[in-house]
Coordinates of C-alpha atoms in Angstrom, one line a residue:
M1008 CA 5.1 -58.8 28.9
N1009 CA 1.3 -57.4 29.5
P1010 CA -0.2 -56.8 26.5
Y1011 CA -2.1 -53.9 27.8
M1012 CA 1.7 -52.3 28.7
T1013 CA 2.8 -53.5 25.1
V1014 CA -0.5 -51.2 23.4
I1015 CA 0.8 -48.5 25.7
M1016 CA 4.2 -48.3 25.1
V1017 CA 3.6 -48.8 21.0
T1018 CA 0.7 -45.7 21.3
A1019 CA 3.0 -43.9 23.4
G1020 CA 6.1 -44.3 20.9
L1021 CA 3.7 -43.3 17.9
I1022 CA 2.7 -40.0 19.5
L1023 CA 6.5 -39.2 20.2
L1024 CA 7.3 -39.8 17.0
F1025 CA 4.4 -38.0 15.5
I1026 CA 5.6 -35.0 18.0
I1027 CA 9.1 -35.4 16.7
W1028 CA 8.0 -35.3 13.2
I1029 CA 5.8 -31.9 13.8
I1030 CA 8.7 -30.2 15.3
H1031 CA 11.3 -31.5 12.3
E1032 CA 9.0 -30.0 9.9
E1033 CA 8.3 -26.8 11.6
R1034 CA 11.8 -26.2 12.1
K1035 CA 12.4 -27.0 8.2
R1036 CA 9.5 -24.5 7.3
K1037 CA 11.2 -21.7 9.0
K1038 CA 14.9 -22.8 7.6
I1039 CA 13.2 -22.1 4.3
L1040 CA 11.3 -19.0 5.1
L1041 CA 14.4 -17.5 6.9
K1042 CA 16.5 -18.4 3.7
K1043 CA 14.0 -16.2 1.7
I1044 CA 13.6 -13.4 4.0
R1045 CA 17.8 -13.0 3.8
R1046 CA 17.6 -13.3 -0.2
I1047 CA 14.8 -10.4 -0.6
Y1048 CA 15.7 -8.0 2.0
G1049 CA 17.2 -4.9 0.4
K1050 CA 16.4 -6.3 -3.1
P1051 CA 13.7 -5.6 -5.7
S1052 CA 10.2 -6.8 -4.5
E1053 CA 9.3 -10.0 -5.9
R1054 CA 5.8 -9.8 -5.1
Q1055 CA 3.2 -10.8 -8.1
Y1056 CA 0.2 -8.5 -8.3
E1057 CA -3.2 -9.5 -9.9
P1058 CA -5.6 -7.0 -11.4
G1059 CA -7.4 -5.5 -8.4
D1060 CA -4.8 -6.4 -5.8
I1061 CA -3.9 -2.6 -5.1
E1062 CA -7.3 -1.6 -5.2
N1063 CA -8.1 -4.5 -2.5
I1064 CA -5.0 -3.6 -0.1
S1065 CA -6.5 0.2 -0.5
H1066 CA -9.7 -0.7 1.2
Y1067 CA -7.9 -0.6 4.7
F1068 CA -6.6 3.0 4.0
R1069 CA -10.3 4.2 3.0
R1070 CA -11.8 3.0 6.5
K1071 CA -8.6 5.0 8.2
C1072 CA -8.5 8.2 6.1
G1073 CA -11.1 9.9 8.0
E1074 CA -11.7 13.7 7.6
G1075 CA -7.8 14.6 7.9
F1076 CA -5.5 15.4 4.8
Y1077 CA -4.7 12.6 2.7
I1078 CA -3.1 11.8 -0.8
D1079 CA -6.4 12.0 -2.9
D1080 CA -6.9 9.8 -5.7
I1081 CA -5.9 12.2 -8.5
T1082 CA -2.9 12.7 -7.1
W1083 CA -1.9 9.2 -6.2
N1084 CA -2.7 8.2 -10.0
D1085 CA -0.5 11.4 -11.2
L1086 CA 2.5 10.6 -9.4
D1087 CA 2.2 6.7 -10.4
M1088 CA 2.4 6.0 -6.6
D1089 CA 0.9 2.2 -7.1
H1090 CA 4.5 1.8 -8.5
V1091 CA 6.3 3.6 -6.3
Y1092 CA 4.3 1.5 -3.6
R1093 CA 5.0 -1.8 -5.4
M1094 CA 8.9 -1.3 -4.9
V1095 CA 8.5 -0.1 -1.3
N1096 CA 6.2 -3.0 -0.6
Q1097 CA 8.4 -6.2 0.8
T1098 CA 6.0 -6.8 3.5
I1099 CA 5.4 -10.4 4.8
S1100 CA 2.1 -10.3 6.1
S1101 CA -1.5 -9.0 4.9
P1102 CA -1.6 -6.2 7.9
G1103 CA 2.0 -5.1 6.5
E1104 CA 0.7 -4.6 2.9
D1105 CA -2.3 -3.0 4.6
V1106 CA -0.8 -0.6 6.9
L1107 CA 2.0 0.6 4.2
Y1108 CA -0.2 1.5 1.7
A1109 CA -2.2 3.5 4.1
M1110 CA 1.2 5.2 5.4
M1111 CA 1.7 6.1 1.9
R1112 CA -1.5 8.0 1.6
M1113 CA -1.9 9.2 5.0
P1114 CA 1.3 12.4 5.4
L1115 CA 2.4 12.8 9.0
F1116 CA 2.3 16.7 9.9
S1117 CA 4.4 16.7 13.2
Q1118 CA 8.3 16.2 14.1
E1119 CA 7.1 13.8 17.0
E1120 CA 5.3 11.2 15.1
I1121 CA 8.0 11.4 12.1
N1122 CA 10.9 10.9 14.7
E1123 CA 8.8 7.9 16.1
R1124 CA 8.3 6.5 12.8
D1125 CA 11.7 6.9 11.6
K1126 CA 13.1 5.4 14.8
L1127 CA 11.1 2.1 14.1
I1128 CA 12.4 1.9 10.8
R1129 CA 16.0 2.5 11.7
F1130 CA 15.9 0.1 14.8
F1131 CA 15.0 -2.8 12.2
S1132 CA 17.8 -1.6 10.0
A1133 CA 20.5 -1.8 12.6
H1134 CA 19.4 -5.0 14.3
T1135 CA 19.6 -7.8 11.6
E1136 CA 19.0 -10.9 14.0
K1137 CA 15.6 -9.1 15.7
R1138 CA 14.4 -8.1 12.3
E1139 CA 14.4 -11.6 10.9
Q1140 CA 13.0 -12.9 14.4
M1141 CA 10.1 -10.4 13.6
Q1142 CA 9.6 -11.4 10.2
L1143 CA 9.6 -15.1 11.1
L1144 CA 6.9 -14.2 13.6
L1145 CA 4.7 -12.3 11.2
S1146 CA 5.0 -15.1 8.6
K1147 CA 2.5 -16.9 10.9
V1148 CA -0.2 -14.1 10.1
G1149 CA 0.6 -14.4 6.3
K1150 CA -1.4 -13.2 3.5
T1151 CA -5.1 -13.3 2.2
R1152 CA -5.9 -14.1 -1.0
L1153 CA -8.9 -12.0 -0.9
G1154 CA -7.5 -9.1 -0.7
S1155 CA -7.3 -6.7 2.4
L1156 CA -7.4 -8.8 5.6
S1157 CA -9.3 -6.0 7.0
D1158 CA -12.2 -6.8 4.4
T1159 CA -11.4 -10.4 5.1
V1160 CA -11.6 -10.2 8.9
L1161 CA -14.0 -7.6 9.4
V1162 CA -16.9 -9.2 7.0
L1163 CA -17.7 -11.6 10.0
N1164 CA -19.5 -8.4 11.7
E1165 CA -22.4 -8.8 8.9
S1166 CA -22.3 -12.7 8.7
P1167 CA -25.5 -14.6 9.3
K1168 CA -26.3 -17.3 12.0
V1169 CA -27.0 -20.7 10.9
S1170 CA -30.2 -22.8 12.2
S1171 CA -28.7 -25.4 14.6
G1172 CA -31.8 -27.3 15.5
I1173 CA -31.2 -30.6 13.4
H1174 CA -27.7 -30.6 13.7
I1175 CA -28.2 -30.6 17.9
L1176 CA -31.0 -33.4 17.4
M1177 CA -28.7 -35.6 15.3
L1178 CA -25.9 -35.0 17.5
V1179 CA -28.1 -36.1 20.5
L1180 CA -29.2 -39.3 18.7
I1181 CA -25.7 -40.1 18.0
L1182 CA -24.6 -39.7 21.6
G1183 CA -27.5 -41.7 22.9
C1184 CA -26.6 -44.5 20.4
L1185 CA -23.3 -44.7 21.8
G1186 CA -24.1 -44.2 25.6
I1187 CA -27.3 -46.3 25.6
V1188 CA -28.0 -48.6 22.8
L1189 CA -24.6 -49.4 21.9
P1190 CA -23.8 -51.1 25.6
L1191 CA -27.1 -52.7 25.6
R1192 CA -27.4 -54.2 22.4
P1193 CA -24.1 -53.8 20.3
L1194 CA -25.4 -55.5 17.1
L1195 CA -28.2 -53.2 16.7
G1196 CA -26.8 -50.1 18.2
F1197 CA -23.8 -50.7 15.8
F1198 CA -26.2 -50.8 12.8
V1199 CA -28.0 -48.0 14.2
L1200 CA -24.9 -45.9 14.7
M1201 CA -24.0 -46.5 11.2
L1202 CA -27.1 -45.4 9.7
L1203 CA -26.9 -42.4 11.9
C1204 CA -23.6 -41.2 10.9
I1205 CA -24.3 -42.0 7.2
A1206 CA -27.5 -39.7 7.8
N1207 CA -25.5 -37.0 9.5
I1208 CA -22.5 -37.2 6.5
I1209 CA -25.4 -36.7 3.9
I1210 CA -27.1 -34.0 5.6
Y1211 CA -23.7 -32.4 6.3
Y1212 CA -22.7 -32.1 2.5
A1213 CA -26.4 -31.5 1.1
G1214 CA -27.5 -29.1 3.6
K1215 CA -26.9 -25.2 3.2
D1216 CA -25.4 -24.4 6.7
R1217 CA -22.2 -26.3 5.9
K1218 CA -21.5 -24.1 2.6
L1219 CA -22.5 -21.0 4.9
V1220 CA -19.7 -21.8 7.3
E1221 CA -17.3 -22.6 4.8
A1222 CA -17.7 -19.5 3.4
Y1223 CA -16.5 -17.7 6.6
L1224 CA -13.4 -20.0 7.1
D1225 CA -11.1 -17.8 5.8
C1226 CA -11.8 -15.1 7.9
Y1227 CA -11.9 -17.1 11.1
A1228 CA -8.5 -18.6 9.6
H1229 CA -6.8 -15.2 9.4
L1230 CA -8.2 -13.8 12.6
L1231 CA -6.8 -16.9 14.2
G1232 CA -3.6 -16.6 12.5
M1233 CA -3.3 -13.1 13.6
L1234 CA -3.9 -13.8 17.6
S1235 CA -1.4 -17.0 17.1
A1236 CA 1.3 -14.6 16.1
A1237 CA 0.0 -12.4 18.7
D1238 CA 0.8 -15.0 21.3
D1239 CA 4.5 -15.7 19.9
M1240 CA 5.2 -11.8 19.8
E1241 CA 4.2 -11.6 23.7
T1242 CA 7.5 -13.6 24.4
V1243 CA 9.3 -10.3 22.6
K1244 CA 10.2 -7.5 25.1
W1245 CA 12.4 -5.2 23.0
P1246 CA 11.5 -1.5 24.4
E1247 CA 12.0 -0.1 20.8
I1248 CA 8.7 -1.9 20.0
A1249 CA 6.7 -1.8 23.1
K1250 CA 4.3 0.4 21.8
Q1251 CA 3.2 -1.6 19.0
M1252 CA 3.7 -4.7 21.2
N1253 CA 1.1 -3.2 24.1
G1254 CA -1.5 -2.7 21.2
I1255 CA -1.3 -6.4 20.2
C1256 CA -1.8 -7.4 23.5
E1257 CA -4.9 -5.0 24.2
G1258 CA -6.5 -6.2 21.3
K1259 CA -5.7 -10.0 21.7
A1260 CA -7.5 -10.0 25.1
A1261 CA -10.8 -9.4 23.6
F1262 CA -10.7 -12.6 21.8
A1263 CA -9.5 -14.8 25.1
G1264 CA -11.9 -17.5 24.6
L1265 CA -12.2 -17.4 20.7
R1266 CA -9.5 -19.9 19.8
R1267 CA -10.8 -22.8 22.0
K1268 CA -14.2 -23.2 20.6
A1269 CA -12.4 -22.2 16.9
V1270 CA -10.5 -25.5 16.8
F1271 CA -13.6 -27.2 15.9
L1272 CA -14.3 -25.0 13.2
T1273 CA -10.9 -24.6 11.5
G1274 CA -7.2 -25.8 12.9
N1275 CA -5.7 -22.3 11.1
G1276 CA -4.3 -20.4 13.6
S1277 CA -3.4 -23.7 15.9
D1278 CA -0.2 -25.9 15.6
L1279 CA -2.1 -29.0 14.7
G1280 CA -0.4 -31.4 12.3
D1281 CA -1.7 -32.5 8.8
I1282 CA -3.0 -36.2 10.3
L1283 CA -4.8 -34.4 13.5
Q1284 CA -6.4 -31.9 11.2
S1285 CA -7.8 -35.1 8.9
L1286 CA -9.0 -36.3 11.9
L1287 CA -10.8 -33.3 12.8
D1288 CA -12.2 -33.0 9.3
Y1289 CA -13.9 -36.6 10.1
I1290 CA -15.2 -35.7 13.4
R1291 CA -16.9 -32.4 11.9
M1292 CA -17.9 -34.5 9.1
V1293 CA -20.2 -36.8 11.5
T1294 CA -20.8 -34.6 14.7
H1295 CA -21.5 -31.0 13.0
V1296 CA -19.4 -29.7 15.5
D1297 CA -18.1 -26.7 13.5
I1298 CA -21.7 -25.9 12.2
L1299 CA -22.9 -26.2 16.2
V1300 CA -20.1 -24.1 17.6
Y1301 CA -20.3 -21.4 14.3
N1302 CA -22.7 -19.2 16.4
R1303 CA -20.8 -18.9 19.5
L1304 CA -18.0 -18.1 17.5
L1305 CA -19.9 -15.1 16.1
R1306 CA -20.7 -13.6 19.4
E1307 CA -17.0 -13.7 20.4
V1308 CA -16.4 -11.7 17.4
Q1309 CA -19.1 -9.6 16.5
G1310 CA -18.9 -6.0 17.8
K1311 CA -15.2 -5.8 18.2
S1312 CA -14.0 -4.5 14.9
D1313 CA -12.1 -1.8 17.1
K1314 CA -10.3 -4.5 18.4
I1315 CA -9.7 -6.6 15.2
M1316 CA -8.2 -3.1 14.0
Q1317 CA -5.9 -2.4 16.6
L1318 CA -4.6 -5.8 15.8
L1319 CA -4.1 -5.3 12.3
D1320 CA -2.6 -1.4 12.9
N1321 CA -0.2 -2.6 15.1
I1322 CA 1.2 -5.7 13.6
G1323 CA 0.7 -4.1 10.2
E1324 CA 3.2 -1.2 11.7
L1325 CA 5.9 -3.7 12.4
D1326 CA 6.2 -5.3 9.1
A1327 CA 5.4 -1.9 7.3
A1328 CA 8.4 -0.5 9.3
I1329 CA 10.8 -3.7 8.2
S1330 CA 9.6 -3.1 4.6
I1331 CA 10.7 0.3 4.6
A1332 CA 13.9 -0.2 6.3
S1333 CA 14.5 -2.9 3.3
F1334 CA 13.5 -0.1 0.5
R1335 CA 16.4 2.2 2.1
E1336 CA 19.0 -0.6 1.4
L1337 CA 17.8 -0.6 -2.2
L1338 CA 18.4 2.9 -2.9
A1339 CA 21.6 3.9 -4.4
L1340 CA 21.3 7.3 -2.6
Q1341 CA 18.7 8.3 0.1
C1342 CA 18.2 10.8 3.3
K1343 CA 16.1 11.5 6.1
P1344 CA 14.2 14.4 5.5
E1345 CA 14.7 17.9 7.4
F1346 CA 11.2 19.7 8.3
L1347 CA 11.3 23.4 8.6
P1348 CA 8.7 25.4 10.8
Y1349 CA 6.6 27.3 8.6
D1350 CA 7.2 31.0 9.7
G1351 CA 4.2 32.6 7.8
K1352 CA 6.8 33.6 4.7
N1353 CA 7.1 32.3 1.2
V1354 CA 7.1 28.5 1.8
T1355 CA 11.1 26.7 0.5
L1356 CA 11.9 23.8 -0.5
E1357 CA 15.4 22.7 -1.1
A1358 CA 16.8 19.0 -2.6
E1359 CA 20.1 18.2 -3.5
D1360 CA 20.7 15.1 -6.4
L1361 CA 17.0 14.7 -6.4
Y1362 CA 16.3 11.6 -8.5
H1363 CA 13.4 9.3 -9.5
P1364 CA 13.6 6.0 -8.1
L1365 CA 11.6 4.0 -10.5
L1366 CA 13.8 5.4 -13.5
E1367 CA 17.0 2.8 -14.1
Q1368 CA 19.3 5.5 -15.3
A1369 CA 17.9 8.5 -13.4
V1370 CA 19.3 12.0 -13.7
A1371 CA 19.9 13.9 -10.3
N1372 CA 18.7 17.5 -10.4
C1373 CA 19.1 20.0 -7.2
I1374 CA 16.5 22.7 -6.8
K1375 CA 16.1 25.4 -4.2
V1376 CA 12.7 27.4 -4.7
S1377 CA 10.8 29.6 -2.9
G1378 CA 7.2 30.7 -4.4
G1379 CA 6.2 29.6 -7.9
T1380 CA 8.2 27.7 -10.4
L1381 CA 7.6 27.5 -14.1
V1382 CA 9.4 24.8 -15.8
T1383 CA 9.5 25.1 -19.5
G1384 CA 10.9 22.8 -22.3
S1385 CA 10.0 20.6 -25.2
N1386 CA 8.1 17.1 -25.1
A1387 CA 9.9 14.2 -23.5
S1388 CA 12.8 17.0 -22.0
G1389 CA 12.1 15.7 -18.3
K1390 CA 9.6 18.4 -17.3
S1391 CA 6.8 16.4 -16.0
T1392 CA 9.2 13.4 -14.6
F1393 CA 11.2 16.4 -12.5
L1394 CA 7.5 17.7 -11.5
K1395 CA 6.5 14.3 -10.1
N1396 CA 9.8 13.5 -8.6
V1397 CA 9.3 17.0 -6.5
A1398 CA 5.7 15.9 -5.4
M1399 CA 6.5 12.3 -4.5
N1400 CA 9.7 12.9 -2.7
S1401 CA 7.5 15.3 -0.7
I1402 CA 5.1 12.5 0.3
L1403 CA 7.5 10.0 1.0
A1404 CA 9.1 12.4 3.3
Q1405 CA 6.2 12.6 5.3
T1406 CA 5.0 8.6 5.3
I1407 CA 8.1 6.5 5.2
C1408 CA 10.6 9.3 6.3
T1409 CA 13.0 8.6 3.2
C1410 CA 13.8 10.8 0.5
T1411 CA 15.6 9.8 -2.6
C1412 CA 17.9 12.4 -2.6
A1413 CA 21.2 13.6 -0.9
R1414 CA 19.2 16.3 1.2
Y1415 CA 15.4 17.5 1.3
R1416 CA 14.3 20.6 3.5
A1417 CA 10.8 21.7 3.5
P1418 CA 8.2 22.6 6.0
F1419 CA 5.3 19.8 6.5
L1420 CA 3.5 20.4 3.2
K1421 CA 0.1 19.3 1.7
V1422 CA 0.7 17.6 -1.5
M1423 CA -1.7 18.1 -4.7
T1424 CA -1.4 17.6 -8.4
S1425 CA -3.4 17.8 -11.8
M1426 CA -1.4 16.2 -14.5
A1427 CA -2.0 12.9 -16.0
L1428 CA -5.8 13.8 -16.5
R1429 CA -8.0 12.3 -19.4
D1430 CA -11.7 12.2 -20.3
D1431 CA -14.0 10.7 -18.3
L1432 CA -16.1 8.6 -20.5
S1433 CA -18.4 6.4 -17.8
G1434 CA -19.3 10.2 -16.3
G1435 CA -19.7 11.8 -19.8
E1436 CA -17.1 14.6 -19.1
S1437 CA -14.7 15.9 -21.7
Y1438 CA -11.2 16.6 -20.8
F1439 CA -11.6 20.0 -20.2
I1440 CA -14.2 19.8 -17.6
V1441 CA -12.3 16.9 -16.0
E1442 CA -9.0 19.3 -15.8
I1443 CA -10.9 22.3 -14.4
K1444 CA -12.5 20.4 -11.6
S1445 CA -9.3 19.0 -11.0
L1446 CA -7.6 22.6 -10.7
K1447 CA -10.8 23.8 -8.6
R1448 CA -9.9 21.5 -5.8
I1449 CA -6.2 22.6 -5.6
L1450 CA -7.5 26.4 -5.6
D1451 CA -9.8 25.4 -2.7
E1452 CA -7.3 24.0 -0.5
S1453 CA -5.0 26.7 -1.5
R1454 CA -7.0 28.9 0.5
K1455 CA -6.8 27.3 4.0
E1456 CA -3.6 29.3 4.7
Q1457 CA -1.6 26.1 5.2
P1458 CA 1.9 25.2 3.5
L1459 CA 0.6 23.5 0.3
L1460 CA 2.9 21.9 -2.6
C1461 CA 0.6 22.0 -5.8
I1462 CA 2.2 20.7 -9.4
I1463 CA 0.2 21.6 -12.7
D1464 CA 1.3 20.1 -16.1
E1465 CA 0.2 22.0 -18.8
V1466 CA -2.4 24.4 -17.6
L1467 CA -5.4 24.1 -19.3
R1468 CA -4.2 22.0 -22.2
G1469 CA -8.1 21.1 -23.1
T1470 CA -8.6 24.5 -24.8
N1471 CA -7.6 26.7 -27.1
T1472 CA -4.5 29.1 -27.1
I1473 CA -5.8 32.5 -26.4
E1474 CA -8.2 31.2 -23.5
R1475 CA -5.3 28.9 -22.0
I1476 CA -3.0 31.7 -21.7
A1477 CA -5.3 34.0 -20.1
A1478 CA -7.0 31.9 -17.5
S1479 CA -3.9 29.5 -16.9
S1480 CA -1.6 32.9 -16.2
R1481 CA -4.6 34.1 -13.8
I1482 CA -4.9 30.6 -11.9
L1483 CA -1.4 30.6 -11.5
M1484 CA -1.4 33.9 -10.0
E1485 CA -4.2 32.9 -7.9
L1486 CA -1.8 30.1 -6.5
S1487 CA 0.9 32.5 -6.0
R1488 CA 0.4 33.0 -1.7
K1489 CA 3.1 33.0 0.4
W1490 CA 2.1 29.5 1.9
V1491 CA 1.8 27.6 -1.2
L1492 CA 4.4 26.4 -3.3
P1493 CA 3.4 26.0 -6.8
F1494 CA 4.9 24.4 -9.8
A1495 CA 3.6 24.3 -13.3
A1496 CA 5.1 22.7 -16.5
T1497 CA 4.0 24.3 -19.7
H1498 CA 4.9 24.8 -23.6
D1499 CA 3.3 28.1 -23.6
I1500 CA 6.5 30.3 -23.4
E1501 CA 4.0 33.5 -23.0
L1502 CA 3.3 32.5 -19.4
S1503 CA 7.2 33.0 -18.4
Y1504 CA 7.0 36.6 -19.7
I1505 CA 3.3 37.2 -18.1
L1506 CA 4.4 35.8 -14.7
E1507 CA 7.9 36.9 -14.8
G1508 CA 8.7 38.4 -11.0
I1509 CA 6.1 36.2 -9.7
Y1510 CA 7.3 32.5 -10.9
A1511 CA 11.0 31.8 -11.3
N1512 CA 12.0 30.4 -14.7
Y1513 CA 13.6 26.8 -15.2
H1514 CA 14.0 24.7 -18.2
F1515 CA 15.1 21.6 -19.6
E1516 CA 16.3 21.5 -23.2
E1517 CA 17.7 19.0 -25.9
E1518 CA 20.2 18.9 -28.7
V1519 CA 20.0 17.8 -32.2
Q1520 CA 22.9 15.8 -33.1
E1521 CA 23.1 14.8 -36.7
D1522 CA 20.2 12.6 -36.9
E1523 CA 18.9 12.1 -33.4
V1524 CA 17.5 14.3 -30.5
V1525 CA 19.7 14.1 -27.4
F1526 CA 18.0 14.8 -23.9
S1527 CA 20.1 15.9 -20.8
Y1528 CA 17.4 16.0 -18.3
I1529 CA 19.3 18.5 -16.3
L1530 CA 17.3 21.4 -14.8
K1531 CA 18.5 24.7 -15.9
H1532 CA 17.4 28.2 -14.7
G1533 CA 15.9 30.3 -17.1
R1534 CA 13.1 29.9 -19.8
A1535 CA 13.6 27.4 -22.7
S1536 CA 15.0 29.2 -25.6
S1537 CA 15.9 26.6 -28.1
R1538 CA 14.0 26.0 -31.2
N1539 CA 14.7 22.3 -31.8
A1540 CA 11.2 21.4 -33.2
I1541 CA 11.8 23.8 -36.2
R1542 CA 15.5 22.1 -36.5
L1543 CA 13.7 18.8 -36.5
L1544 CA 11.3 20.0 -39.8
Q1545 CA 14.3 20.7 -41.5
M1546 CA 16.2 17.4 -40.4
L1547 CA 13.2 15.4 -41.4
G1548 CA 13.4 16.8 -45.0
Y1549 CA 11.0 19.7 -44.8
D1550 CA 11.1 22.3 -47.5
E1551 CA 13.8 24.8 -46.7
G1552 CA 11.3 27.6 -47.6
L1553 CA 8.7 26.5 -45.1
V1554 CA 11.6 25.6 -42.4
K1555 CA 13.0 29.4 -42.8
S1556 CA 9.8 30.7 -42.7
A1557 CA 8.8 29.3 -39.3
R1558 CA 12.2 30.5 -38.0
E1559 CA 11.5 34.0 -38.9
A1560 CA 8.0 33.9 -37.5
A1561 CA 9.3 32.5 -34.1
E1562 CA 12.0 34.8 -33.7
N1563 CA 9.7 37.9 -34.9
F1564 CA 7.1 36.9 -32.2
E1565 CA 9.8 36.6 -29.2
R1566 CA 11.1 40.1 -30.5
T1567 CA 7.8 41.9 -30.6
G1568 CA 5.2 39.6 -29.0
V1569 CA 2.9 40.0 -31.9
W1570 CA 2.5 37.2 -34.6
E1571 CA 2.6 38.7 -38.3
K1572 CA -0.2 38.1 -40.7
Q1573 CA 0.8 35.7 -43.7

């Protein structure tokens, strides 16, 4: 057999084996990933969070929030929404994480938008095969180790250029040696070529240009990953996701020339195998082609932030919708919220079998309120948890179109709270100053004549009893507007009398049984009337005379409204 033909056949065989190996590895990867996708769907999230992860993920939201209403930091932290987000987050890509977080902080205020989002979520809930196909496509985007993908990719707008003079000169010398010296003087040419290659490798690793380029490799790699996933998504022609696919195609079109050049900078986003990738590493090392192409790539990317955000928005929306569908499967009870038109009368909210999803053994409560609501009861009886649950479900209703109850009916509501406050040590402000600033932002919002749900836990707890009752009663009366739905938890039973007829009274109570306190966590009509705090003194062995005197003083105050002098 002709030796040249033998070489060609062997080479062709090796290439064929290499292609078969790549196909086999890709199929194995997809099989493993599909198994994981099926295992975690509708189950508690397995995502592990490092300190600072949520803060990084929030950066996309802060770019998007603009001037419209959004859940502010005080309300988000009061309601422990980071933990709720972690429970919902089953996304498979960084754009999904970013967009889901932004969704949960930017409530919708139109029925059309709610229906559109819910339709997408229900589509993925009902079509398992299509959902899994989309998740496999989204896996090509992956998750960045650097926080928000918007940070990772958009940083390219500010990345500096490299000086390419020395790199062009060395490449010209190497090519001249290969094309001119080596054919004419092979021995000399080979020796000179080796020296030039060694010199170029030294320049590559010792110089600062390679380090600058490497600092932005992850940024390009993740952008290329999104573009590669967008290519594959173009084959998906489902009418239910046509809007998102059109957005992805428009965003991708702006980077048509990027990938052909980017393969010399990084193989990520292409389907190169490890062997070919290693070969490219050696080519970069000797020719500096990655440094030479870097400036051209910057010109392809810079000034296109809107297109990058368009890709993030639409890819992330698909992933977030799948994550919400998974969250719904996790819940023991959930419903689609019903939104009532605001008719200018008192705002009404109704919830049946409302429970908190973060509690393992949550107690469900029902409530229907119109106007102000005052909740009394002892510590640990369930007041704060209930109020947080009302606010949280109002947010979930207008963000992920899902409530943790049997029924939820209310107008579209802005939600603001003042609950889990603390001293601002860095700003040098006391608890009371922090509290009155927090309350003022709610009062300011309440004057806009737009439906507002506000939750306040222990109004003005940072000051003395007389001023607390005097000021808090006036603040709550100020919030008693037709378009405001105020809830307040308090230990000050006096407020329930001062605000009688303006605020409806509800309470939680407990029972002292033998040597323990038993809480039912059931919301009941009326103001709290139990004196279990005094009974606990007796149970713990306090002097009988002291206990009797305390009980008589409390009964006398409730009867006369005046504290007797001792």
